[in-house]
């Protein structure tokens, strides 16, 4: 049985820290350098590291890489596109990351943008509310 979907309210009190960082810059770095950068941010006192998913690395794999390079920092997708994986795969990846790094992974999901979905991913972009509702139902 998979653990329940984790919301920020279910993370340990103060887990996100007082200050976090959101960056798209890690995608352009070699993986060991991205890990070292995450570790340096953690050492500098940042409580959370947020990153998005667009043209670079796949978000949940990137989260695994960054979690492996840190010890306390929360790593969060902000956002992982629902068009990048089906809901069962997202739920399984979330469970895996939380199992390996308890209390340190936060899955942020989003519907992306029509051009990204239709042109880049070659998918169909529907009603954002309907698509997200169906996706979350699929995760449940």
CSV table of C-alpha atoms in Angstrom, one decimal:
chain,number,residue,atom,x,y,z
A,1,UNK,CA,0.0,0.0,0.0
A,2,UNK,CA,1.3,3.4,-0.9
A,3,UNK,CA,1.6,6.2,1.7
A,4,UNK,CA,-0.9,9.0,1.5
A,5,UNK,CA,-0.2,11.9,-0.8
A,6,UNK,CA,2.0,14.4,1.2
A,7,UNK,CA,1.0,18.1,1.5
A,8,UNK,CA,3.3,20.8,3.0
A,9,UNK,CA,1.1,20.6,6.1
A,10,UNK,CA,2.2,17.0,6.6
A,11,UNK,CA,5.9,17.7,6.5
A,12,UNK,CA,7.7,18.1,9.8
A,13,UNK,CA,7.2,21.5,11.3
A,14,UNK,CA,9.8,23.9,9.9
A,15,UNK,CA,10.9,21.3,7.3
A,16,UNK,CA,10.8,23.9,4.5
A,17,UNK,CA,12.9,26.3,6.5
A,18,UNK,CA,12.5,30.1,6.6
A,19,UNK,CA,14.1,30.6,3.2
A,20,UNK,CA,14.1,28.4,0.1
A,21,UNK,CA,15.4,28.8,-3.4
A,22,UNK,CA,13.6,28.1,-6.7
A,23,UNK,CA,15.9,27.7,-9.7
A,24,UNK,CA,15.9,26.5,-13.3
A,25,UNK,CA,19.7,26.6,-13.4
A,26,UNK,CA,20.4,23.1,-12.2
A,27,UNK,CA,19.2,21.6,-15.5
A,28,UNK,CA,22.2,23.1,-17.3
A,29,UNK,CA,24.8,21.6,-14.9
A,30,UNK,CA,26.4,18.2,-15.1
A,31,UNK,CA,24.7,15.9,-12.5
A,32,UNK,CA,27.6,15.8,-10.0
A,33,UNK,CA,27.8,19.6,-10.2
A,34,UNK,CA,24.0,20.0,-9.6
A,35,UNK,CA,24.3,17.7,-6.6
A,36,UNK,CA,27.2,19.7,-5.2
A,37,UNK,CA,25.3,22.9,-5.8
A,38,UNK,CA,22.3,21.6,-3.9
A,39,UNK,CA,24.6,20.5,-1.1
A,40,UNK,CA,26.2,24.0,-1.0
A,41,UNK,CA,22.7,25.6,-0.8
A,42,UNK,CA,21.8,23.3,2.1
A,43,UNK,CA,25.1,24.2,3.8
A,44,UNK,CA,24.3,27.9,3.3
A,45,UNK,CA,21.1,27.4,5.3
A,46,UNK,CA,18.4,27.1,2.6
A,47,UNK,CA,15.6,24.8,3.8
A,48,UNK,CA,14.1,23.9,0.5
A,49,UNK,CA,15.1,23.6,-3.1
A,50,UNK,CA,12.4,24.1,-5.7
A,51,UNK,CA,12.7,23.5,-9.5
A,52,UNK,CA,10.4,23.2,-12.4
A,53,UNK,CA,10.1,20.9,-15.4
A,54,UNK,CA,10.2,22.2,-18.9
A,55,UNK,CA,12.9,21.4,-21.5
A,56,UNK,CA,15.5,20.0,-19.2
A,57,UNK,CA,15.6,17.0,-16.9
A,58,UNK,CA,12.7,14.9,-15.9
A,59,UNK,CA,11.5,16.3,-12.6
A,60,UNK,CA,11.2,13.2,-10.5
A,61,UNK,CA,14.5,11.8,-11.5
A,62,UNK,CA,16.1,15.2,-10.9
A,63,UNK,CA,14.5,15.2,-7.4
A,64,UNK,CA,16.1,11.8,-6.7
A,65,UNK,CA,19.5,13.1,-7.8
A,66,UNK,CA,19.2,16.3,-5.6
A,67,UNK,CA,17.9,14.4,-2.6
A,68,UNK,CA,20.9,12.0,-2.9
A,69,UNK,CA,23.2,14.9,-2.8
A,70,UNK,CA,21.7,16.5,0.4
A,71,UNK,CA,21.0,15.4,3.9
A,72,UNK,CA,18.3,17.7,5.4
A,73,UNK,CA,17.0,19.9,2.7
A,74,UNK,CA,13.5,19.5,1.3
A,75,UNK,CA,13.5,19.0,-2.5
A,76,UNK,CA,10.3,20.1,-4.2
A,77,UNK,CA,9.0,20.0,-7.8
A,78,UNK,CA,7.5,23.4,-8.6
A,79,UNK,CA,6.1,22.1,-10.9
A,80,UNK,CA,6.1,18.6,-12.4
A,81,UNK,CA,3.9,18.5,-15.4
A,82,UNK,CA,0.9,16.1,-15.3
A,83,UNK,CA,1.5,15.6,-19.0
A,84,UNK,CA,5.0,14.1,-18.3
A,85,UNK,CA,3.8,10.9,-16.6
A,86,UNK,CA,0.5,9.2,-15.8
A,87,UNK,CA,-0.9,9.5,-12.3
A,88,UNK,CA,0.1,6.0,-11.2
A,89,UNK,CA,3.7,6.6,-12.2
A,90,UNK,CA,3.7,9.9,-10.3
A,91,UNK,CA,2.2,8.3,-7.2
A,92,UNK,CA,4.8,5.5,-7.4
A,93,UNK,CA,7.7,7.9,-7.8
A,94,UNK,CA,6.4,10.0,-4.9
A,95,UNK,CA,6.2,6.9,-2.7
A,96,UNK,CA,9.7,5.8,-3.7
A,97,UNK,CA,11.3,9.2,-3.0
A,98,UNK,CA,9.5,9.6,0.3
A,99,UNK,CA,10.6,6.1,1.3
A,100,UNK,CA,14.2,6.8,0.5
A,101,UNK,CA,14.2,10.3,1.9
A,102,UNK,CA,11.4,10.5,4.5
A,103,UNK,CA,9.9,14.0,4.9
A,104,UNK,CA,12.2,15.6,2.3
A,105,UNK,CA,10.3,15.4,-0.9
A,106,UNK,CA,7.4,17.6,-1.9
A,107,UNK,CA,5.6,16.8,-5.2
A,108,UNK,CA,4.2,19.9,-6.8
A,109,UNK,CA,2.1,19.2,-9.9
A,110,UNK,CA,0.8,21.5,-12.6
A,111,UNK,CA,-1.0,21.5,-16.0
A,112,UNK,CA,1.8,23.3,-17.8
A,113,UNK,CA,1.0,25.5,-20.8
A,114,UNK,CA,-0.8,24.7,-24.1
A,115,UNK,CA,2.4,25.3,-26.3
A,116,UNK,CA,4.5,23.0,-24.1
A,117,UNK,CA,1.9,20.2,-24.1
A,118,UNK,CA,0.9,20.4,-27.7
A,119,UNK,CA,4.1,21.4,-29.5
A,120,UNK,CA,6.8,20.1,-27.2
A,121,UNK,CA,5.2,17.0,-25.7
A,122,UNK,CA,2.9,16.4,-28.7
A,123,UNK,CA,-0.1,15.9,-26.4
A,124,UNK,CA,-3.6,17.2,-26.1
A,125,UNK,CA,-4.2,20.2,-23.8
A,126,UNK,CA,-7.7,20.2,-22.3
A,127,UNK,CA,-9.5,22.1,-19.5
A,128,UNK,CA,-6.8,22.6,-16.8
A,129,UNK,CA,-9.4,22.1,-13.9
A,130,UNK,CA,-10.8,19.0,-15.4
A,131,UNK,CA,-7.4,17.5,-16.3
A,132,UNK,CA,-5.9,18.2,-12.8
A,133,UNK,CA,-9.0,16.8,-11.1
A,134,UNK,CA,-8.9,13.6,-13.1
A,135,UNK,CA,-5.1,13.3,-12.5
A,136,UNK,CA,-5.4,13.7,-8.7
A,137,UNK,CA,-8.3,11.2,-8.7
A,138,UNK,CA,-6.0,8.8,-10.6
A,139,UNK,CA,-3.3,9.3,-8.0
A,140,UNK,CA,-5.8,8.5,-5.2
